[in-house]
Every structure is written in structure tokens, then in C-alpha cells.
XYZ file of C-alpha atoms in Angstrom:
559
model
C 156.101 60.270 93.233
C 155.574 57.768 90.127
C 155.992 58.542 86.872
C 152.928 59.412 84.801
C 151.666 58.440 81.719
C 148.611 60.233 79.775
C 146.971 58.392 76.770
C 144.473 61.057 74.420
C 142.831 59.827 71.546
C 142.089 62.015 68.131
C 140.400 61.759 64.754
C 137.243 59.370 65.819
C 136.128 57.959 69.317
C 136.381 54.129 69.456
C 139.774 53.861 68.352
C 140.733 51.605 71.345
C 142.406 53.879 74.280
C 140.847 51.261 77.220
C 142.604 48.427 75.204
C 145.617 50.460 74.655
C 146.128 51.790 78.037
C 145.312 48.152 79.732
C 147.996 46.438 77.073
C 150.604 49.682 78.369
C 149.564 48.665 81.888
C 150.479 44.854 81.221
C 153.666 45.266 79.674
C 154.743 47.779 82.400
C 153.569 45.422 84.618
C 155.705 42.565 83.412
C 158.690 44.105 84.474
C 157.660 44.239 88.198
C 156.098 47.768 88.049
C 153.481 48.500 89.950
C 150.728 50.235 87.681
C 147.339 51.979 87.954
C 144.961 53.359 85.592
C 142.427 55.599 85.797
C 139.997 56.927 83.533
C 138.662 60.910 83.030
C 135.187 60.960 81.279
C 134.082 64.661 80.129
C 130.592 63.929 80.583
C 128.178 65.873 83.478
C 126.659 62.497 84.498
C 128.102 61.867 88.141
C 128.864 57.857 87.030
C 127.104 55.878 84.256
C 125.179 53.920 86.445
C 121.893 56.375 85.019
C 122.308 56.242 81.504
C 121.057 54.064 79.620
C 123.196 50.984 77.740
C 122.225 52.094 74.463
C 124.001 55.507 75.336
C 127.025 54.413 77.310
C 127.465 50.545 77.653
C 127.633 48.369 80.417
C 128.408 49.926 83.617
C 131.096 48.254 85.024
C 130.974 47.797 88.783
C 133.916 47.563 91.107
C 134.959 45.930 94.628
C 134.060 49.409 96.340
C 130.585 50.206 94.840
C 131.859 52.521 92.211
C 129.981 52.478 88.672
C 132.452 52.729 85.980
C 133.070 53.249 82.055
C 133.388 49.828 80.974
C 137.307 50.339 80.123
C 137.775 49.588 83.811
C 136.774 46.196 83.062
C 139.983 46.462 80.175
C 141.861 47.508 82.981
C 141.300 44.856 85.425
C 141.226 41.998 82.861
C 144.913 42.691 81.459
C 146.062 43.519 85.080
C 146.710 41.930 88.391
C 145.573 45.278 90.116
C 141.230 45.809 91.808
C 140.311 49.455 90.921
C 137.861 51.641 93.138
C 136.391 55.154 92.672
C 139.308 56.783 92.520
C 140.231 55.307 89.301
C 137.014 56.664 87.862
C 136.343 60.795 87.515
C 133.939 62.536 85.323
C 133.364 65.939 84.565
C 130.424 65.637 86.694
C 131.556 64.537 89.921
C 134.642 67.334 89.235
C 132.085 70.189 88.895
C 130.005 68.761 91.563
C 133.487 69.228 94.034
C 133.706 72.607 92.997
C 130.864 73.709 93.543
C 130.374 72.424 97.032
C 133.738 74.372 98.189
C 132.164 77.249 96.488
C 128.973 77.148 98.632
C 131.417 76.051 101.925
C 133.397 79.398 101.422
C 136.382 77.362 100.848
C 137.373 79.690 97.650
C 137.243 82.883 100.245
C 134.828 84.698 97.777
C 136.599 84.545 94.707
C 135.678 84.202 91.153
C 135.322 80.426 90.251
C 136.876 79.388 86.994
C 137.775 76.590 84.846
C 141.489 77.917 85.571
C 142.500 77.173 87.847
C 140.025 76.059 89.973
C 138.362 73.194 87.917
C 141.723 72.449 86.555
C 143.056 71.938 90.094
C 140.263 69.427 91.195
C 141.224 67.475 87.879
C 144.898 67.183 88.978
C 144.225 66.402 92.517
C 141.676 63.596 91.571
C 145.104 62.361 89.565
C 146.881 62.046 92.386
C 144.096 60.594 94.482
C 145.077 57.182 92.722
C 148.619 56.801 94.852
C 147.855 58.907 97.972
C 147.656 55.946 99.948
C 149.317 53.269 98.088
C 152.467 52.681 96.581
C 152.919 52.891 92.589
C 155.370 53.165 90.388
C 153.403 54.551 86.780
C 149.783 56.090 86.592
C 148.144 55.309 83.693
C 145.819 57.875 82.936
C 143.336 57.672 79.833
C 141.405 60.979 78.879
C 138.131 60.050 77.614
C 136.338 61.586 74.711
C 138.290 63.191 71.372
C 140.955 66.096 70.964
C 139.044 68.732 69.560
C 135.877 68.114 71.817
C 134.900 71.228 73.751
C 133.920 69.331 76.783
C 137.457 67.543 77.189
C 139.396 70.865 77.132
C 139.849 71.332 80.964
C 140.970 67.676 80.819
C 143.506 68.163 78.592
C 144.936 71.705 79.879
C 144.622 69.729 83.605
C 147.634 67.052 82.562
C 149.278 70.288 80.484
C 149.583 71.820 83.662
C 150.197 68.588 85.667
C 153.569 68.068 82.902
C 154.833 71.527 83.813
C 154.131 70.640 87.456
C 156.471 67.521 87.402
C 158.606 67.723 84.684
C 158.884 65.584 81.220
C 161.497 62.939 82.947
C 158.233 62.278 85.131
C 155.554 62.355 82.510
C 154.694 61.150 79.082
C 151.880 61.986 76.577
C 150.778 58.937 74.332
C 148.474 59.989 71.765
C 146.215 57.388 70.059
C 145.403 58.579 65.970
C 143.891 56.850 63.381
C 145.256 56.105 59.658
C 142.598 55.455 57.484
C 143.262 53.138 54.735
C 141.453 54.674 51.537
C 140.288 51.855 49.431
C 139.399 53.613 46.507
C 143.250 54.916 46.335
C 144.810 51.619 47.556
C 146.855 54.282 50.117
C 146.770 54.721 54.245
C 146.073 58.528 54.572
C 148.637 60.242 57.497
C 146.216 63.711 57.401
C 144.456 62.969 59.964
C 147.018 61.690 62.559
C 148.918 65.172 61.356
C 145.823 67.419 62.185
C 144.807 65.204 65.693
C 148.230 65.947 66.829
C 148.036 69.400 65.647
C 145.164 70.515 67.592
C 146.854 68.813 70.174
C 150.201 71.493 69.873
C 147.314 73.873 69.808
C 146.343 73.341 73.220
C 150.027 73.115 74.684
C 150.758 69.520 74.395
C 153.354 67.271 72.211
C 152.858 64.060 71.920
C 155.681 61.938 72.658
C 154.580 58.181 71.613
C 152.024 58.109 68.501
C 149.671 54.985 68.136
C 148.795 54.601 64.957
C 144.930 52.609 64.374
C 145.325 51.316 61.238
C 143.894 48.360 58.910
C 147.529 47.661 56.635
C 150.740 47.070 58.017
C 152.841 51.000 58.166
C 156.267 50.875 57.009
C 159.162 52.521 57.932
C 158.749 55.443 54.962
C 155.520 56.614 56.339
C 156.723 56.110 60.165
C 159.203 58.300 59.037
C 156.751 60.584 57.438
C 154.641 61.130 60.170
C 157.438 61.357 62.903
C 158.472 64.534 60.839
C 155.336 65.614 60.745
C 153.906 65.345 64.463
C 157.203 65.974 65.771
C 157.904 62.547 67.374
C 161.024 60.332 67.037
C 160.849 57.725 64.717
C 160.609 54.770 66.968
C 157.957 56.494 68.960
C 155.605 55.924 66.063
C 153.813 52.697 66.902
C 151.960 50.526 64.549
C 148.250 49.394 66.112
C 147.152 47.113 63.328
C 143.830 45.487 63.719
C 144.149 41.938 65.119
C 142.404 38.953 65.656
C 142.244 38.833 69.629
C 142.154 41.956 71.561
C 144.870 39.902 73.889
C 147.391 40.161 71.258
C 147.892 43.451 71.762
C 150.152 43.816 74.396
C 152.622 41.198 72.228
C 152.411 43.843 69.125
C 153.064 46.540 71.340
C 156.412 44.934 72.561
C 157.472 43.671 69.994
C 157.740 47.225 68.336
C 159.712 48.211 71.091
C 157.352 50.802 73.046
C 158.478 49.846 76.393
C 161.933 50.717 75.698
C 160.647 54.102 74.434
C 158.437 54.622 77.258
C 161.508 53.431 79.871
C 163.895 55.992 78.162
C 161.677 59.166 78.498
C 160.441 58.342 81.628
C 163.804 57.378 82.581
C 163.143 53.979 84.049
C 165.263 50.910 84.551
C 164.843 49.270 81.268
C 164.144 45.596 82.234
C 162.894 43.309 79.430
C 159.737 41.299 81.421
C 158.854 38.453 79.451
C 154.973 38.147 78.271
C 155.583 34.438 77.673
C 153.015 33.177 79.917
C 150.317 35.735 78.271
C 151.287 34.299 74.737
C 150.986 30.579 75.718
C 148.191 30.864 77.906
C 145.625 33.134 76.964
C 146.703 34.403 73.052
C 148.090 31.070 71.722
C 144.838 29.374 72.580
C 142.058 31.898 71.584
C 143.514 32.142 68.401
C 144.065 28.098 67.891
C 141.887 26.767 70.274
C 141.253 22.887 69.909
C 137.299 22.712 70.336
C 134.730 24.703 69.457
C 131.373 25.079 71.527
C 128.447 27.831 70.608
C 126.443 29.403 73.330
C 123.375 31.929 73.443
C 123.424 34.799 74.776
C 119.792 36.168 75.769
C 118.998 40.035 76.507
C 117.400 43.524 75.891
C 119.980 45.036 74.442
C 121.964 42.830 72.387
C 122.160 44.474 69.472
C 124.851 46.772 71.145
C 128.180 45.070 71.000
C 129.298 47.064 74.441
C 125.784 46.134 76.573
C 127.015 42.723 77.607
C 130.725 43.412 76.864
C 132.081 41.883 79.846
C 129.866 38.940 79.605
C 131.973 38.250 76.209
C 135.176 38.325 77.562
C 134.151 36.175 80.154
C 132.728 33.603 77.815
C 136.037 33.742 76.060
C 137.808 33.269 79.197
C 135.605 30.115 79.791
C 136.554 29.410 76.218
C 140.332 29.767 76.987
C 140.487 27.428 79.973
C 138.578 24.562 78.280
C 140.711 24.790 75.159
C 138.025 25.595 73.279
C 136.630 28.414 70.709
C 133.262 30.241 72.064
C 130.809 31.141 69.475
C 128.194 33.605 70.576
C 124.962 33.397 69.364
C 123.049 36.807 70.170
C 119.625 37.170 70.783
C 116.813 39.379 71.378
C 114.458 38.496 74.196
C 111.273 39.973 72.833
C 111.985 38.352 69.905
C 111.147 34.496 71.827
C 107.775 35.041 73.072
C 106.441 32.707 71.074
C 107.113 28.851 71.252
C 108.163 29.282 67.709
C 110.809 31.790 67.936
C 112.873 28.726 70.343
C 114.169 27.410 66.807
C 116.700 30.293 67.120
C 118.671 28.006 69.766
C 118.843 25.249 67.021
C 122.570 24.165 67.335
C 123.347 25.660 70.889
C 125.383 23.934 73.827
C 124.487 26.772 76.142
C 122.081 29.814 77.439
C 123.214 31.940 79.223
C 120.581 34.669 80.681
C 122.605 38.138 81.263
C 121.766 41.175 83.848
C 119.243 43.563 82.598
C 116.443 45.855 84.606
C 112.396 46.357 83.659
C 110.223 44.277 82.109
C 111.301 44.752 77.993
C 111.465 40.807 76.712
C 111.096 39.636 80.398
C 108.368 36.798 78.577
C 110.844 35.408 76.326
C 113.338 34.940 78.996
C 110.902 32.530 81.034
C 110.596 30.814 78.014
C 114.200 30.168 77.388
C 114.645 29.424 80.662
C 112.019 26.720 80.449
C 113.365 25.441 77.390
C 116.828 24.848 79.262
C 115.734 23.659 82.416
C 113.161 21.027 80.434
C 115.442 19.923 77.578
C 118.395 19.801 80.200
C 120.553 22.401 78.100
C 123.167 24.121 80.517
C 122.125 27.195 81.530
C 123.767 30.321 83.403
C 121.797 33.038 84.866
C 122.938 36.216 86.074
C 121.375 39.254 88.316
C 118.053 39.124 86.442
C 118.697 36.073 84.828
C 118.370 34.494 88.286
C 115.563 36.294 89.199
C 113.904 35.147 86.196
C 114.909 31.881 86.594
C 113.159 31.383 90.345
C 109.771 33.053 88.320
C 109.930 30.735 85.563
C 110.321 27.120 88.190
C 107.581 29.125 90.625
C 105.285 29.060 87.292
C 105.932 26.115 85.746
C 107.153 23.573 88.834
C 105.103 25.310 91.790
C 102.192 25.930 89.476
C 102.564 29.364 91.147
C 100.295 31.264 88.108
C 100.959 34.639 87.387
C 103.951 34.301 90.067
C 106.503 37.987 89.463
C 108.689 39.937 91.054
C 107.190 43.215 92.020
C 109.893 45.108 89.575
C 107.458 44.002 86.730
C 104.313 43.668 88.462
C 103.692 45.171 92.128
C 100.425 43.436 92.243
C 101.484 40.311 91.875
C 100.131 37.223 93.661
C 103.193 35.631 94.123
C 105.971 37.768 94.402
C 108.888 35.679 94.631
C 111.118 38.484 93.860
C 110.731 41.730 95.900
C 112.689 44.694 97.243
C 113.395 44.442 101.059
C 111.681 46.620 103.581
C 114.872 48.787 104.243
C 114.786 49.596 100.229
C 111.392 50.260 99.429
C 112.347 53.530 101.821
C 114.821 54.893 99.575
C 113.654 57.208 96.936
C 116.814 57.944 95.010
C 117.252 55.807 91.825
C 120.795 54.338 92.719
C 119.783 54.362 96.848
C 118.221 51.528 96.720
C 121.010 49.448 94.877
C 123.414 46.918 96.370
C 126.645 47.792 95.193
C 129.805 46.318 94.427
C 131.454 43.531 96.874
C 129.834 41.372 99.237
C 130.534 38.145 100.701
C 128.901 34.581 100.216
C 128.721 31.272 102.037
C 128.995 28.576 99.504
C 127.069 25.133 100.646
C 129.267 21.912 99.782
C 127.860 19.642 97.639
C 126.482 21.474 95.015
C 127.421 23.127 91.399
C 128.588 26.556 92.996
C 131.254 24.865 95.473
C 132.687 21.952 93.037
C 133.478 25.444 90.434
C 134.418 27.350 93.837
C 136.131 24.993 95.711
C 135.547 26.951 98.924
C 132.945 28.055 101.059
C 133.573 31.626 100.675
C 133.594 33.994 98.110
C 133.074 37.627 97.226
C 131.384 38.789 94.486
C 130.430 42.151 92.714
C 126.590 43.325 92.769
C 124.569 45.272 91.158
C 120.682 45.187 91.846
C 117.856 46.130 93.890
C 115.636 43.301 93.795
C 115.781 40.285 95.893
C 114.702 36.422 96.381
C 111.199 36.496 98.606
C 112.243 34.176 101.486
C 108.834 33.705 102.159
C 108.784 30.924 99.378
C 112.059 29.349 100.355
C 111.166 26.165 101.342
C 108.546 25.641 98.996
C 111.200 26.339 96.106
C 113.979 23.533 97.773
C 110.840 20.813 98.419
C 110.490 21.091 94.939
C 114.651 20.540 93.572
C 115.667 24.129 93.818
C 118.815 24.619 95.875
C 119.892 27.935 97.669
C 123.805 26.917 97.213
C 124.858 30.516 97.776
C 123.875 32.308 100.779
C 124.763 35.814 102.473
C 126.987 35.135 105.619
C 123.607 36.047 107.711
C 121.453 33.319 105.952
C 119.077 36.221 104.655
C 119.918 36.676 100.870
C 119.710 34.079 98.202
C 123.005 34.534 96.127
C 123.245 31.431 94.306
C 120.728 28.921 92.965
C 120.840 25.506 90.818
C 118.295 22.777 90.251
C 118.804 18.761 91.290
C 118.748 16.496 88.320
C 120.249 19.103 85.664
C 123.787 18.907 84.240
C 124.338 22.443 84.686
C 121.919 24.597 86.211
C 123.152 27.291 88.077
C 121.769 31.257 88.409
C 123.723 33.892 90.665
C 122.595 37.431 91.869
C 125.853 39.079 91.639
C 127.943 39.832 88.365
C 131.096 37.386 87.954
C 131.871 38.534 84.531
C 133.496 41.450 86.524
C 135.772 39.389 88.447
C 136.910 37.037 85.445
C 140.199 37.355 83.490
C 142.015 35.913 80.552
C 144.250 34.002 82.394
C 142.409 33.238 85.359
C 138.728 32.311 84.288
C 136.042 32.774 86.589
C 135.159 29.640 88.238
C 131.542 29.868 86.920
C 132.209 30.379 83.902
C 135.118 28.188 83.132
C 132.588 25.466 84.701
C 129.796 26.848 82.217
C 131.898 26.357 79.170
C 133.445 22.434 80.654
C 129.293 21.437 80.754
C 128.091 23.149 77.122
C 131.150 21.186 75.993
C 130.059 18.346 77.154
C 126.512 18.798 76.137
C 127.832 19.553 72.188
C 129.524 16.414 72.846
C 126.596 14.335 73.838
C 124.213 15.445 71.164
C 126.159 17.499 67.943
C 128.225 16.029 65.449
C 132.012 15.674 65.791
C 131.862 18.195 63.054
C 130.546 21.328 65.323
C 133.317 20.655 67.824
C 136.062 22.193 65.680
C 136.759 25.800 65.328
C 135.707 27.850 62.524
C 137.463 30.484 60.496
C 136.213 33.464 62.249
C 138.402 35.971 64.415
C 137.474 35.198 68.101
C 136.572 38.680 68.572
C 134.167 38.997 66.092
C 132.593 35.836 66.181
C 129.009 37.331 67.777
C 129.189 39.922 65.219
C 128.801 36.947 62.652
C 127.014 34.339 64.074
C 124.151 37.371 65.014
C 123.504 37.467 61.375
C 122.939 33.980 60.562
């Protein structure tokens, strides 16, 4: 059996738990352990892949089809492990369980309760991760806040689940906030002491505290709140804001929490050297050599978690070439008209994210035009592909009014449809391809020089597809199909002749990319907008600025 570790979170939501559990994960990790993570969400939803962005995020997709919290994408970026369903459970898919067994007879006519019944499905969904699979440590982050009615079976679940196994095999890391009061020039411990009270409330102790915080703690009010929460003074750990979310894993050693974490869980304390992480991923994004900016265009950009692992896989792309990415945000709807293009004054790059309907659909033909004509590198992805074969069927087939049926099912020229085997499917997710397929790569094009192979598999998420009906029209006319399913049927991968970068993709490879191993695409991506700041900005706009890397859309998004 491996040992188990379960991060909560207290005070506020957003604190950083994903972040925290992927940096526990990577340390562990680095001492040959093999580690998996999995994430509880209380909410009734069955999987995110319903609810809108503005409520939940991006839904991150994985190699099995699963749709995921986003902090799956934390855990796979700061990891060497692939995730699947089982490293995903929500309240919803638990009470969905139950309730089946109930109508099977399976409970032999008995009362149905939270305990122990619900309670029981949570723990067994725990040890779903390692059934079948070798692991040393379980990472398992509870989602939500203490105190939250809805995480409370949760929470009583890995209560019982301690009892079950014993504290040598279990630990409870519990991530608290200390405010830093301006007004008083003082960090406030209240709140970390009340988090972890309700916590004792409920029948668990903390035994590792991280401590969210904006000023360095020292030892006097380490001490403080280890007497307080009933912790041990070097279990209190310091999670000071930083510059790159990839530092954290460094601050985390270097304040000694695997050693805690080895002791309790009594594991073979071996020190596994981060070395490579700091010189190749942290020690550039925070002192890169170059700096390039790049465009992001969407719906829903004004959420920081819509396109989140789009970021980090700009950043990646920013890592590999040595070079700072600064991300210039913008709202589709807001570029339907020829004069709202000024806004990509001073950019090296467009890239054209996933998305679904038609909101600011308009403005994304038009920046699509604007890089294909002015020959700006461009990167489209999902439904920045799609868009990308309507915009060259308009404006380079002189294909008027040409659509995919998403936006407009009475199209003349629908160049993106649904298949015949979808349009059968009623359910909203039924129709979906979902998660990893394969792809024949054609040699010599864009796709196989970043590639380097002629097969791949990548992560999807879509309904829609490329119209083959028009496929020879579109490569008479410079449009190459460089990406292919294995059966010749699906357009994957497309990119124009006579373009310095030009390349769109159905499937997601943000999901696939990683801070130390860049995805192909867009490490490539980055190497051309480089090249294009190069060719036509000052010297000036190649070097850095003065802005944390992580924050650096935040900014630039309110120029």
C-alpha cells in the first residue's frame, strides 16, 4: 500500500493547493518515488466539461477522455506521470455511484447515508488511483474550503481513511493563508488558527501547515502558530508569493518539507537534487535573454484561468528559446472592425485559442487575415483552426458567406461540419471527440520539421470537423493537410505555403506541453515570432522587461 498524503485548503479558495500539491509531487518525485495525484471536487456536476469557463476554467482534458479541473494540468506539467479519470472525482459522479447500487439492490434495502455509504465510495475512488499500478505516495488534493458544507463528506472520507491506515501511512497538509494587514504593517496568524480549528472540529490535525503569505514569516511567528495549530515547528512552511509558479518546488525544499514529510511518513530520506528544474526551466523564466510579445485572441480572456494552459505553454515556448513571453490579451468581439487591428501594434505572434459558438467568431477571421496577409506567425488551435480554413475559404477561394454549420447550419459552404455518425447523438458531450488520438504527420512541412516524426498523439476536444468535400480545392490553392488521422479521413493539422509560420491544429497541445519539455509546436511558435520581432522591431523590444513572468498578461492586458 503507498503512503498517502491529503492537502485541504482554509481561509479563502485560490490559495494555490494544484500548485502546491504538483510542487509536493515533484520533489517526492526527485527522489525516485513514484507519485500520483488526484483531485476531489465537491461540486454535483459529473465533470466540468458543462460549465461554463467563466464558472470553472478551462477544462482540462486527459489521454483517456476524462474532463478535468484544470489543476490536473498543474499536475502533469510539474510531473513525469499521464493522469486519467481516476485521478479526477466529484461529488457528482460519487452520488451518481451511490445511487445506482441503491436502485441495483446492492445496499440489500438499507437506509442510504452520507456515513458510511457516501463516505465509502469517496475512499474507494482513493484507492482506485493504485489498484492497478504501482505507487509509492498518493497525492490527494480536496477541493473547495474547510468550513464549506458541501466538502464535509470529503473531509470525514480521508478522517476515516487515516484511522483506516494509520498516521505512519498518512499525512494531512493543510494550506492557510496569512494576510499581511497593510494598514498595521503586521501578517495576521487568526485566520490560519481558526482554518485549522474548524479543521480539529471535524476530527483532523494537520500535520504540515502552508502558510500563503505576501512577507517573509520568521521564526517567532512560526513558532507562534506551531503552538497554536498544534504542529511542530518545522512543519510550518513559508509559501511566499514568487515570481514564477516553477519556483515553488525550490522554496519548498529548501525549507526542508521533504524531510518532514519523509519522517512522518516514515520514508527513506533521500535528498533528490532539483538541479536540473533550477537551471532549466526556473533560472531562465526568471532571466531569460530575449524577449518576444504574442497575442492571444478569445471569448473569454478576461478570465485569467480560461486559457490557463495556453499560458504555460507559451511560457514553455518562452523557456526553450531563451526568451521572455509577453502576452498580449484580447477580446475577439472587440476586432470586428478593421480599426480595432491597431491592438496587435507591436506583436511577433497570434495565436487563435479553442473556444465553442459563435461570440467574436468575426473578429477572429479578421485576425486571422491580418496574419496570414501581413505574414505574422500565427498558431491556431481547435477553433482557431476551424476558423482559420473559413477565413482562406472566404478570402482565397472567394467562397462568400463560407461557415461551419456550428455558427450557421444554412450555410452555403460549410467547410466545417459535424460527421454523419455525430449529428445522431443528442447528448451535449456525445457528440465530442475526446482525449487521445493518433496522427500521421506528412514530411516536408511545418508540423514534421517541429515533430520530427510521422506520428504523434494528441489530446482532443471538439465536435466539429474539416468538410472533406472541399479538400482539394483548399491544397490547389496553398493550404496543406500536414496532419492527418491514420485512416486519411480527419484533417488534424493545417499550414499555408509561402508563410513563415502558419500552422492550425484540431487537437489541444497546450495539454501535452511542460516546463522542461516544450511542446514541439509551441517551442517552434515562439523560435518564428522571435524571428519575426527580429526582422521588423527594434533591438530594443528584444530584451526582457521588469515584469514577473507570471503576471506579465495581467499587465500588458491593461496597456
Amino acid at each position: 500500500m503507498p503512503k498517502h498524503i491529503f492537502v485541504t485548503g482554509g481561509v479563502v479558495s485560490s490559495l494555490g493547493k494544484g500548485i502546491a500539491s504538483a510542487s509536493i509531487a515533484k520533489i517526492l518525485e526527485a527522489k525516485g518515488l513514484k507519485v500520483a495525484i488526484q483531485k476531489l471536487d465537491p461540486y454535483l456536476n459529473v465533470d466540468p466539461g458543462n460549465m461554463s469557463p467563466y464558472q470553472h476554467g478551462e477544462v482540462y482534458v486527459t489521454d483517456d477522455g476524462a474532463e478535468t479541473d484544470l489543476d490536473l494540468g498543474h499536475y502533469e506539467r510539474y510531473t513525469h506521470s499521464t493522469y486519467g479519470r481516476e485521478n479526477s472525482l466529484t461529488s457528482g459522479q460519487i452520488y451518481y455511484k451511490v445511487i445506482m447500487k441503491e436502485r441495483r439492490g446492492d445496499y440489500l434495502g438499507g437506509t442510504v447515508q452520507v456515513v458510511p455509504h457516501v463516505t465509502d465510495a469517496i475512499k474507494e475512488g482513493i484507492r482506485e488511483v493504485y489498484r492497478n499500478k504501482r505507487c509509492d505516495v498518493v497525492i490527494t488534493e480536496i477541493g473547495g474550503t474547510v468550513g464549506d458544507i458541501e466538502s464535509l463528506p470529503f473531509l470525514e472520507a480521508i478522517r476515516q481513511f487515516r484511522h483506516e491506515v494509520g498516521r505512519e501511512n498518512s499525512l494531512f497538509i493543510h494550506l492557510t493563508l496569512v494576510p499581511y494587514i497593510k494598514a498595521a504593517g503586521e501578517l495576521k496568524t487568526k485566520p490560519t488558527q481558526h482554518s485549522v480549528g474548524t479543521l480539529r472540529e471535524i476530527g483532523i490535525q494537520p500535520d504540515i501547515l502552508l502558510c500563503r503569505t505576501e512577507k517573509r514569516i520568521d521564526k517567532p511567528m512560526k513558532a507562534k502558530i506551531a503552538l497554536f495549530c498544534n504542529v511542530e515547528p518545522e512543519a510550518v512552511i513559508e509559501a511566499r508569493d514568487v515570481s514564477s509558479i516553477y519556483e515553488v518546488p525550490l522554496a519548498f525544499k529548501e525549507q526542508g518539507i521533504d524531510k518532514v514529510i519523509c519522517r512522518k511518513l516514515k520514508i527513506e530520506y533521500k535528498a533528490g537534487s532539483l538541479h536540473a528544474w533550477q537551471k532549466d526551466v526556473v533560472d531562465i523564466a526568471l532571466r531569460p535573454r530575449f524577449s518576444v510579445k504574442v497575442a492571444v485572441v478569445g471569448e473569454y480572456i478576461e478570465l485569467q484561468d480560461a486559457y490557463k494552459s495556453i499560458y504555460e505553454s507559451l511560457r514553455h515556448g518562452g523557456i526553450a528559446n531563451d526568451s521572455q513571453v509577453i502576452i498580449k490579451r484580447i477580446n475577439s468581439e472587440k476586432l470586428e472592425s478593421a480599426r480595432a487591428l491597431n491592438q496587435l501594434k507591436g506583436v511577433a505572434g497570434i495565436l487563435v485559442p479553442g473556444g465553442s459558438g459563435g461570440c467574436g467568431i468575426e473578429g477572429k477571421f479578421r485576425v486571422i487575415q491580418h496574419a496570414r496577409e501581413k505574414k505574422i506567425p500565427f498558431f491556431g488551435i481547435c477553433l482557431g483552426m476551424q476558423c482559420a480554413v473559413i477565413e482562406f475559404a472566404r478570402n482565397v477561394l472567394d467562397m462568400k458567406g463560407a461557415n461551419s454549420t456550428e455558427f450557421n447550419k444554412k450555410t452555403p459552404f460549410p467547410v466545417i461540419s459535424l460527421l454523419e455518425e455525430q449529428e445522431k447523438m443528442k447528448d451535449a458531450g456525445g457528440a465530442m471527440r475526446l482525449g487521445a488520438y493518433p496522427c500521421e504527420v506528412k514530411k516536408d512541412t511545418g508540423a514534421h520539421k517541429a515533430y520530427k516524426t510521422e506520428q504523434i498523439s494528441e489530446r482532443h476536444r471538439h465536435r466539429y470537423e474539416f468538410n472533406n468535400e472541399y479538400r482539394e480545392r483548399f491544397q490547389k490553392a496553398g493550404m496543406k493537410f500536414s496532419g492527418v488521422s491514420p485512416n486519411g479521413k480527419l484533417v488534424e493539422i493545417v499550414e499555408l505555403d509561402h508563410h513563415p509560420w502558419f500552422i492550425a491544429c484540431q487537437f489541444h497541445p497546450e495539454f501535452k506541453s511542460k516546463p522542461d519539455r516544450a511542446h514541439p509546436l509551441f517551442r517552434d511558435f515562439i523560435a518564428s515570432a522571435l524571428e519575426y520581432q527580429k526582422a521588423n522591431f527594434p533591438k530594443s523590444a528584444l530584451k526582457p522587461v521588469p515584469v514577473a513572468p507570471d503576471t506579465l498578461e495581467k499587465v500588458i492586458a491593461h496597456e
